[in-house]
Amino acid sequence: MPKKLLATLLACAIAVALHAQQPKDAKMDVFITQLMKKMTIDEKIGQLNLQTEGDIVTGSGGNSLSTERIKKGLVGGMFNIKGAAKIRAIQKIAVEQSRLKIPVLFGMDVIHGYETVFPIPLGLACTWDMPAIEQSARIAAIEASADGICWTFSPMVDITRDPRWGRVAEAGGEDPYLGGQIAKAMVTGYQGRDNFSSNTDIMSCVKHFALYGAVEAGRDYNPADMSTFRMFNDYLYPYQAAIDAGAGSVMASFNSVNGTPAHANRWLLTDVLRKQWDFKGFTVADYDGVGELVSHGMGNIQQVSARALKAGLDVDMVSEGYLSTLKKSYQEGKVTLAEIDAACRRMLEAKYKLGLFANPYKYCHESRASKSVYTPEHLAIARKTAAESFVLLKNAQNLLPLKPGKTIAVIGPLANTRSNMVGTWSVAADLTKPATVVEGLQAAAGPDTKIIYAKGSNLFADSTLEANGTMFGRKLNRDNRSDANLRAEAIQAADKADVIVAVMGEASEMSGESSSRTDISIPDVQEDLLKELVKTGKPVVLVLFTGRPLTLVWEDKNVPAILNVWFGGSEAANAIGDVVYGKVSPSGKLVSTFPRSVGQIPLYYNNFSTGRPASDHGFEKFRSNYMDEKNAPLYPFGYGLSYTHFAYGDVKLSASEFSAKSNVTAAIEVKNDGEDDGDEIVQLYIHQRVGSAVRPVKELKGFQRIHLKAGEVKTVRFTIDNDMLKYYNAELAYKAEPGDFDIMIGTNSRDVKSAKLTLK
Ligand code: BGC
């Protein structure tokens, strides 16, 4: 080979090797820099415009507004459009008819599953099963990605401590540590572990940043006002965990935070998110969140749009404030080109990372969609996960599980509905597909079991309340007979049965966005019905649907068995059959405290110590207690029964002292001393006895889900190290403080065994 050719080949080989070694980001930077050089300011602002028009492309190509805008490069993303073919048609306009052929990003609220729906996030969290939670997100990603979706507005990781707020249904409960674990599992499930290398990996959007779960009075969209001490120790942790897990985008929250709406909050969106946490993805408004800054009193649409961009909000959802005013603001010197460029670059980076520049149709798979959406395999996993999410709140005299063969009266307004099984925020679901509870129970009990169904009551006595709680195709076919007539029919059914299964509680749309309640009990006519059913003297099992903790003091006292099933998703009814008839033993544990009354709210297990703690002997003057109610909840965080029983030994520490560089093992024996196999969620809590700042009475620091056969014993071990004891002190320095700690392990946050450990 001639020397010159050899040298050229060598040089090429080195160049190829160097190119391959080049970090992916550098290639992306070059690509995007080149692209942005070609973009006009209008096209750059167009990338910041996220719009929804529902099913905009029908047949010939779509709504003229979107089509024209897409051709002009004025649409960066679209959301909540269902179907690969429709999305392909829109993408085709973008990449064939727009000047720079930049693909559109397609998002959707894939919150707890796509067509195969998993339990609502609150229920999913009650599994404490991180592999199952990750798998639910993976399946959601597999299904949504086949249908053209590459971006989901999930997970919602807002810490929630006020069950009046309807959106508690969409989040993982009150605890930061558990919330952080769930955030990681969900982000990994959606995004995969390999930089979106697969066409089933979709980008997650962590929401709602920040503190949306702390809206005052539990009323949606209200302000949140909180010390930074609490923020950093509790509320911000799950968002940060999601970002550490690589979440590609973050959605701002509707609420104001300490006086500044999140959408215009530079401290949150830039100082905390980007500077402290090193977030590299893009931020997006919530629905019309930029426009709503006007109502927040932040100025007119031009002023608020400039303010949001300057705060660090990259993409405007729906309001079109960016589209209509940012160029003018630039010309008037109110925003800089650098600010527009930075936002535009992040949006383009998201598309690049997802691989949309390489293949704009990467996520449009009409043929895959027909094979991998709502499959029997996915449904089987959804069924198992739903059963794990149910929480057995009470089971007197082991009434559950029921034995097949007995006649059961299945009574209640939620016993015979399909549309209410999946729960709130399931936009891609086919509401006609889920089985009803009556069907699920019949299938589980078999043909020898006679089921008599009666509705027994409407959802509410008041038809307006019922309409508000059954929106979006979730109607319950309101019965026009009188409440008394409906009840009489139910009592007749009950008279003919051995056992009553009362299926009641909240309808699907009584929780979720804009579904705040001041009274969180079982609605009026249902409660009356339940009382009548109990009066019959027949054993009553309450199968309770709810999207939030409810006040259940009467039920706890009077109903022998209560199985809380949340909204279990596509397979809710079959999973209910599995648990009620004992194929699966319940194992879910509460992630939100159930208060005794609304007056106790906010009530959560990890509250700060006070100077005048309540005594154990009822009300005492000059103590932190109520004259008319206990401090204790009805059901504490971490609580949930099983068909079997687990006995705990004592906490054994490998050492009673340790230093910052070492660690200690806390071990406990757990025995299944009942007669059935079952899963138990063993929980580790820690309390710092003396701190430089006030410390919570206990904090969850670890948990393990274990399976024990009847009679089996396992030793469960937790490693305790210095990191686990760190917190943000009054100066917001994150460190552990030497001293004594109570190491508590148990079956819930109330019933724990304890040992003392000293950090030297
Ligand atoms: C909700 C978000 C959701 C968005 C887009 C808003 O109303 O607050 O959680 O992702 O709409 O549908």
Tab-separated table of N, CA and C in Angstrom, residues 70-181:
chain	number	residue	atom	x	y	z
A	70	ILE	N	-47.358	24.911	12.331
A	70	ILE	CA	-46.287	23.908	12.240
A	70	ILE	C	-45.435	24.184	11.007
A	71	LYS	N	-46.082	24.512	9.909
A	71	LYS	CA	-45.334	24.812	8.676
A	71	LYS	C	-44.397	25.999	8.883
A	72	LYS	N	-44.822	26.951	9.698
A	72	LYS	CA	-43.990	28.138	9.926
A	72	LYS	C	-42.958	27.911	11.021
A	73	GLY	N	-42.949	26.696	11.576
A	73	GLY	CA	-41.988	26.422	12.651
A	73	GLY	C	-42.379	27.068	13.967
A	74	LEU	N	-43.681	27.218	14.210
A	74	LEU	CA	-44.119	27.919	15.417
A	74	LEU	C	-44.675	26.985	16.491
A	75	VAL	N	-44.485	25.700	16.310
A	75	VAL	CA	-44.966	24.737	17.308
A	75	VAL	C	-43.797	23.833	17.713
A	76	GLY	N	-43.408	23.916	18.969
A	76	GLY	CA	-42.316	23.072	19.449
A	76	GLY	C	-42.815	21.712	19.901
A	77	GLY	N	-43.987	21.706	20.494
A	77	GLY	CA	-44.521	20.445	21.008
A	77	GLY	C	-46.032	20.467	21.025
A	78	MET	N	-46.614	19.289	21.030
A	78	MET	CA	-48.067	19.157	21.146
A	78	MET	C	-48.349	18.066	22.159
A	79	PHE	N	-49.542	18.121	22.772
A	79	PHE	CA	-49.809	17.084	23.769
A	79	PHE	C	-51.256	16.622	23.792
A	80	ASN	N	-51.374	15.427	24.368
A	80	ASN	CA	-52.665	14.750	24.544
A	80	ASN	C	-53.395	14.484	23.226
A	81	ILE	N	-52.618	14.051	22.252
A	81	ILE	CA	-53.184	13.579	20.981
A	81	ILE	C	-52.975	12.070	20.977
A	82	LYS	N	-54.007	11.329	20.675
A	82	LYS	CA	-53.878	9.873	20.784
A	82	LYS	C	-53.878	9.180	19.427
A	83	GLY	N	-52.873	8.361	19.219
A	83	GLY	CA	-52.839	7.520	18.027
A	83	GLY	C	-51.620	7.787	17.166
A	84	ALA	N	-50.889	6.705	16.823
A	84	ALA	CA	-49.654	6.831	16.051
A	84	ALA	C	-49.913	7.454	14.683
A	85	ALA	N	-51.010	7.093	14.058
A	85	ALA	CA	-51.254	7.597	12.713
A	85	ALA	C	-51.465	9.109	12.736
A	86	LYS	N	-52.221	9.575	13.709
A	86	LYS	CA	-52.466	11.021	13.808
A	86	LYS	C	-51.166	11.757	14.079
A	87	ILE	N	-50.390	11.202	14.969
A	87	ILE	CA	-49.132	11.865	15.332
A	87	ILE	C	-48.177	11.839	14.145
A	88	ARG	N	-48.127	10.745	13.453
A	88	ARG	CA	-47.271	10.650	12.247
A	88	ARG	C	-47.666	11.745	11.236
A	89	ALA	N	-48.974	11.921	11.077
A	89	ALA	CA	-49.434	12.909	10.084
A	89	ALA	C	-48.981	14.320	10.473
A	90	ILE	N	-49.032	14.617	11.757
A	90	ILE	CA	-48.599	15.956	12.194
A	90	ILE	C	-47.079	16.083	12.026
A	91	GLN	N	-46.386	15.018	12.421
A	91	GLN	CA	-44.924	15.057	12.322
A	91	GLN	C	-44.477	15.240	10.870
A	92	LYS	N	-45.217	14.639	9.992
A	92	LYS	CA	-44.910	14.726	8.555
A	92	LYS	C	-44.969	16.193	8.099
A	93	ILE	N	-45.963	16.911	8.607
A	93	ILE	CA	-46.049	18.328	8.235
A	93	ILE	C	-44.785	19.046	8.727
A	94	ALA	N	-44.404	18.747	9.977
A	94	ALA	CA	-43.244	19.443	10.554
A	94	ALA	C	-41.968	19.140	9.776
A	95	VAL	N	-41.750	17.878	9.468
A	95	VAL	CA	-40.449	17.541	8.884
A	95	VAL	C	-40.439	17.601	7.348
A	96	GLU	N	-41.604	17.786	6.762
A	96	GLU	CA	-41.592	17.917	5.301
A	96	GLU	C	-41.959	19.314	4.830
A	97	GLN	N	-42.742	20.005	5.646
A	97	GLN	CA	-43.227	21.290	5.129
A	97	GLN	C	-42.697	22.513	5.876
A	98	SER	N	-42.018	22.310	6.975
A	98	SER	CA	-41.470	23.500	7.644
A	98	SER	C	-40.059	23.751	7.118
A	99	ARG	N	-39.620	24.993	7.208
A	99	ARG	CA	-38.350	25.397	6.608
A	99	ARG	C	-37.183	24.564	7.144
A	100	LEU	N	-37.111	24.406	8.452
A	100	LEU	CA	-35.929	23.731	9.022
A	100	LEU	C	-36.191	22.270	9.398
A	101	LYS	N	-37.396	21.819	9.168
A	101	LYS	CA	-37.756	20.401	9.343
A	101	LYS	C	-37.500	19.905	10.780
A	102	ILE	N	-37.753	20.780	11.728
A	102	ILE	CA	-37.531	20.369	13.130
A	102	ILE	C	-38.732	19.546	13.597
A	103	PRO	N	-38.486	18.353	14.126
A	103	PRO	CA	-39.631	17.530	14.543
A	103	PRO	C	-40.349	18.113	15.760
A	104	VAL	N	-41.606	17.751	15.888
A	104	VAL	CA	-42.426	18.181	17.031
A	104	VAL	C	-42.254	17.157	18.153
A	105	LEU	N	-42.288	17.638	19.387
A	105	LEU	CA	-42.234	16.748	20.564
A	105	LEU	C	-43.679	16.447	20.980
A	106	PHE	N	-44.004	15.172	21.147
A	106	PHE	CA	-45.385	14.826	21.483
A	106	PHE	C	-45.494	14.322	22.918
A	107	GLY	N	-46.241	15.046	23.717
A	107	GLY	CA	-46.396	14.682	25.129
A	107	GLY	C	-47.794	14.195	25.440
A	108	MET	N	-47.921	13.589	26.595
A	108	MET	CA	-49.246	13.166	27.066
A	108	MET	C	-49.206	12.957	28.581
A	109	ASP	N	-50.361	13.085	29.183
A	109	ASP	CA	-50.465	12.748	30.599
A	109	ASP	C	-50.624	11.237	30.743
A	110	VAL	N	-49.501	10.558	30.651
A	110	VAL	CA	-49.504	9.102	30.884
A	110	VAL	C	-49.130	8.960	32.361
A	111	ILE	N	-50.118	8.958	33.198
A	111	ILE	CA	-49.853	9.176	34.626
A	111	ILE	C	-49.718	7.857	35.387
A	112	HIS	N	-50.661	6.973	35.187
A	112	HIS	CA	-50.546	5.650	35.829
A	112	HIS	C	-50.936	4.578	34.817
A	113	GLY	N	-50.182	4.630	33.727
A	113	GLY	CA	-50.469	3.680	32.659
A	113	GLY	C	-51.036	4.391	31.456
A	114	TYR	N	-51.009	3.684	30.338
A	114	TYR	CA	-51.533	4.231	29.077
A	114	TYR	C	-52.899	3.594	28.880
A	115	GLU	N	-53.022	2.623	27.959
A	115	GLU	CA	-54.331	1.936	27.884
A	115	GLU	C	-54.430	0.883	28.984
A	116	THR	N	-53.319	0.218	29.257
A	116	THR	CA	-53.313	-0.652	30.434
A	116	THR	C	-53.085	0.268	31.624
A	117	VAL	N	-54.128	0.427	32.423
A	117	VAL	CA	-54.031	1.397	33.511
A	117	VAL	C	-53.693	0.675	34.822
A	118	PHE	N	-52.751	1.249	35.523
A	118	PHE	CA	-52.332	0.748	36.834
A	118	PHE	C	-53.081	1.536	37.912
A	119	PRO	N	-52.925	1.139	39.173
A	119	PRO	CA	-53.622	1.904	40.218
A	119	PRO	C	-53.229	3.385	40.190
A	120	ILE	N	-54.114	4.232	40.683
A	120	ILE	CA	-53.754	5.653	40.795
A	120	ILE	C	-52.452	5.743	41.588
A	121	PRO	N	-51.662	6.789	41.340
A	121	PRO	CA	-50.353	6.865	41.999
A	121	PRO	C	-50.406	6.689	43.523
A	122	LEU	N	-51.440	7.219	44.155
A	122	LEU	CA	-51.547	7.037	45.612
A	122	LEU	C	-51.631	5.549	45.964
A	123	GLY	N	-52.374	4.794	45.165
A	123	GLY	CA	-52.484	3.356	45.393
A	123	GLY	C	-51.189	2.639	45.052
A	124	LEU	N	-50.627	3.031	43.917
A	124	LEU	CA	-49.372	2.414	43.479
A	124	LEU	C	-48.306	2.547	44.576
A	125	ALA	N	-48.269	3.723	45.191
A	125	ALA	CA	-47.280	3.964	46.251
A	125	ALA	C	-47.494	3.003	47.420
A	126	CYS	N	-48.760	2.634	47.667
A	126	CYS	CA	-49.059	1.746	48.801
A	126	CYS	C	-48.524	0.337	48.597
A	127	THR	N	-48.033	0.032	47.417
A	127	THR	CA	-47.374	-1.270	47.220
A	127	THR	C	-45.985	-1.270	47.861
A	128	TRP	N	-45.382	-0.117	47.987
A	128	TRP	CA	-44.000	0.018	48.459
A	128	TRP	C	-43.098	-0.927	47.667
A	129	ASP	N	-43.515	-1.215	46.456
A	129	ASP	CA	-42.813	-2.227	45.654
A	129	ASP	C	-42.140	-1.499	44.486
A	130	MET	N	-40.884	-1.124	44.692
A	130	MET	CA	-40.213	-0.287	43.691
A	130	MET	C	-40.055	-0.991	42.352
A	131	PRO	N	-39.693	-2.282	42.306
A	131	PRO	CA	-39.647	-2.925	40.987
A	131	PRO	C	-41.014	-2.905	40.290
A	132	ALA	N	-42.079	-3.097	41.046
A	132	ALA	CA	-43.415	-3.087	40.421
A	132	ALA	C	-43.768	-1.681	39.932
A	133	ILE	N	-43.383	-0.683	40.694
A	133	ILE	CA	-43.683	0.701	40.288
A	133	ILE	C	-42.884	1.038	39.027
A	134	GLU	N	-41.623	0.650	39.028
A	134	GLU	CA	-40.802	0.895	37.825
A	134	GLU	C	-41.410	0.172	36.619
A	135	GLN	N	-41.833	-1.061	36.867
A	135	GLN	CA	-42.416	-1.839	35.763
A	135	GLN	C	-43.712	-1.196	35.235
A	136	SER	N	-44.487	-0.617	36.140
A	136	SER	CA	-45.725	0.030	35.670
A	136	SER	C	-45.381	1.188	34.735
A	137	ALA	N	-44.327	1.937	35.076
A	137	ALA	CA	-43.920	3.054	34.219
A	137	ALA	C	-43.334	2.532	32.903
A	138	ARG	N	-42.618	1.422	32.995
A	138	ARG	CA	-42.035	0.833	31.770
A	138	ARG	C	-43.146	0.408	30.805
A	139	ILE	N	-44.151	-0.248	31.358
A	139	ILE	CA	-45.251	-0.708	30.500
A	139	ILE	C	-45.986	0.499	29.910
A	140	ALA	N	-46.163	1.519	30.733
A	140	ALA	CA	-46.799	2.741	30.221
A	140	ALA	C	-45.968	3.298	29.064
A	141	ALA	N	-44.652	3.273	29.216
A	141	ALA	CA	-43.771	3.805	28.170
A	141	ALA	C	-43.833	2.937	26.919
A	142	ILE	N	-43.848	1.636	27.109
A	142	ILE	CA	-43.918	0.734	25.940
A	142	ILE	C	-45.195	1.012	25.141
A	143	GLU	N	-46.297	1.165	25.858
A	143	GLU	CA	-47.573	1.368	25.164
A	143	GLU	C	-47.652	2.761	24.535
A	144	ALA	N	-47.303	3.787	25.319
A	144	ALA	CA	-47.440	5.156	24.812
A	144	ALA	C	-46.491	5.395	23.646
A	145	SER	N	-45.280	4.831	23.750
A	145	SER	CA	-44.272	5.094	22.719
A	145	SER	C	-44.676	4.449	21.393
A	146	ALA	N	-45.403	3.361	21.454
A	146	ALA	CA	-45.852	2.733	20.202
A	146	ALA	C	-46.885	3.619	19.523
A	147	ASP	N	-47.530	4.440	20.328
A	147	ASP	CA	-48.627	5.261	19.820
A	147	ASP	C	-48.185	6.686	19.505
A	148	GLY	N	-46.876	6.910	19.421
A	148	GLY	CA	-46.389	8.222	18.996
A	148	GLY	C	-45.938	9.152	20.111
A	149	ILE	N	-46.148	8.750	21.363
A	149	ILE	CA	-45.830	9.635	22.499
A	149	ILE	C	-44.373	9.434	22.913
A	150	CYS	N	-43.636	10.541	23.079
A	150	CYS	CA	-42.242	10.401	23.513
A	150	CYS	C	-41.963	11.173	24.789
A	151	TRP	N	-43.012	11.691	25.397
A	151	TRP	CA	-42.797	12.560	26.562
A	151	TRP	C	-44.027	12.432	27.457
A	152	THR	N	-43.845	12.114	28.735
A	152	THR	CA	-44.993	12.022	29.633
A	152	THR	C	-44.900	13.012	30.774
A	153	PHE	N	-46.032	13.575	31.145
A	153	PHE	CA	-46.077	14.529	32.260
A	153	PHE	C	-46.199	13.760	33.567
A	154	SER	N	-45.204	13.004	33.871
A	154	SER	CA	-45.206	12.158	35.058
A	154	SER	C	-43.745	11.847	35.379
A	155	PRO	N	-43.330	11.596	36.590
A	155	PRO	CA	-44.173	11.415	37.767
A	155	PRO	C	-44.508	12.735	38.467
A	156	MET	N	-45.650	12.686	39.131
A	156	MET	CA	-46.007	13.789	40.032
A	156	MET	C	-45.493	13.391	41.403
A	157	VAL	N	-44.584	14.181	41.925
A	157	VAL	CA	-43.916	13.767	43.173
A	157	VAL	C	-44.174	14.759	44.308
A	158	ASP	N	-45.246	15.509	44.182
A	158	ASP	CA	-45.568	16.483	45.234
A	158	ASP	C	-45.882	15.753	46.541
A	159	ILE	N	-45.235	16.166	47.607
A	159	ILE	CA	-45.559	15.615	48.929
A	159	ILE	C	-46.944	16.130	49.323
A	160	THR	N	-47.796	15.245	49.794
A	160	THR	CA	-49.173	15.647	50.105
A	160	THR	C	-49.511	15.296	51.549
A	161	ARG	N	-49.957	16.288	52.271
A	161	ARG	CA	-50.307	16.043	53.671
A	161	ARG	C	-51.697	16.575	54.005
A	162	ASP	N	-52.440	16.891	52.967
A	162	ASP	CA	-53.771	17.442	53.203
A	162	ASP	C	-54.770	16.730	52.296
A	163	PRO	N	-55.483	15.754	52.845
A	163	PRO	CA	-56.373	14.959	51.991
A	163	PRO	C	-57.586	15.704	51.480
A	164	ARG	N	-57.753	16.945	51.890
A	164	ARG	CA	-58.829	17.721	51.253
A	164	ARG	C	-58.461	17.998	49.797
A	165	TRP	N	-57.189	18.067	49.515
A	165	TRP	CA	-56.702	18.363	48.166
A	165	TRP	C	-56.939	17.145	47.270
A	166	GLY	N	-57.638	17.337	46.173
A	166	GLY	CA	-57.988	16.199	45.315
A	166	GLY	C	-56.790	15.530	44.668
A	167	ARG	N	-55.712	16.288	44.500
A	167	ARG	CA	-54.579	15.733	43.760
A	167	ARG	C	-53.704	14.821	44.609
A	168	VAL	N	-54.090	14.575	45.846
A	168	VAL	CA	-53.360	13.549	46.621
A	168	VAL	C	-53.424	12.211	45.865
A	169	ALA	N	-54.492	12.039	45.069
A	169	ALA	CA	-54.653	10.799	44.293
A	169	ALA	C	-53.523	10.581	43.297
A	170	GLU	N	-52.943	11.685	42.824
A	170	GLU	CA	-51.942	11.617	41.748
A	170	GLU	C	-50.520	11.512	42.268
A	171	ALA	N	-50.356	11.518	43.586
A	171	ALA	CA	-48.998	11.564	44.144
A	171	ALA	C	-48.751	10.373	45.058
A	172	GLY	N	-47.545	10.328	45.602
A	172	GLY	CA	-47.127	9.150	46.377
A	172	GLY	C	-47.194	9.304	47.884
A	173	GLY	N	-48.009	10.250	48.375
A	173	GLY	CA	-48.215	10.318	49.811
A	173	GLY	C	-47.384	11.360	50.529
A	174	GLU	N	-47.248	11.155	51.846
A	174	GLU	CA	-46.743	12.230	52.706
A	174	GLU	C	-45.257	12.163	53.004
A	175	ASP	N	-44.592	11.093	52.610
A	175	ASP	CA	-43.221	10.912	53.090
A	175	ASP	C	-42.156	11.237	52.037
A	176	PRO	N	-41.170	12.059	52.398
A	176	PRO	CA	-40.130	12.432	51.427
A	176	PRO	C	-39.280	11.245	50.963
A	177	TYR	N	-38.853	10.414	51.892
A	177	TYR	CA	-37.955	9.323	51.504
A	177	TYR	C	-38.663	8.364	50.540
A	178	LEU	N	-39.860	7.933	50.920
A	178	LEU	CA	-40.609	7.031	50.042
A	178	LEU	C	-40.909	7.720	48.710
A	179	GLY	N	-41.279	8.998	48.785
A	179	GLY	CA	-41.555	9.761	47.568
A	179	GLY	C	-40.341	9.800	46.656
A	180	GLY	N	-39.168	9.932	47.242
A	180	GLY	CA	-37.932	9.958	46.458
A	180	GLY	C	-37.658	8.625	45.787
A	181	GLN	N	-37.903	7.547	46.494
A	181	GLN	CA	-37.697	6.212	45.908
A	181	GLN	C	-38.656	5.996	44.730
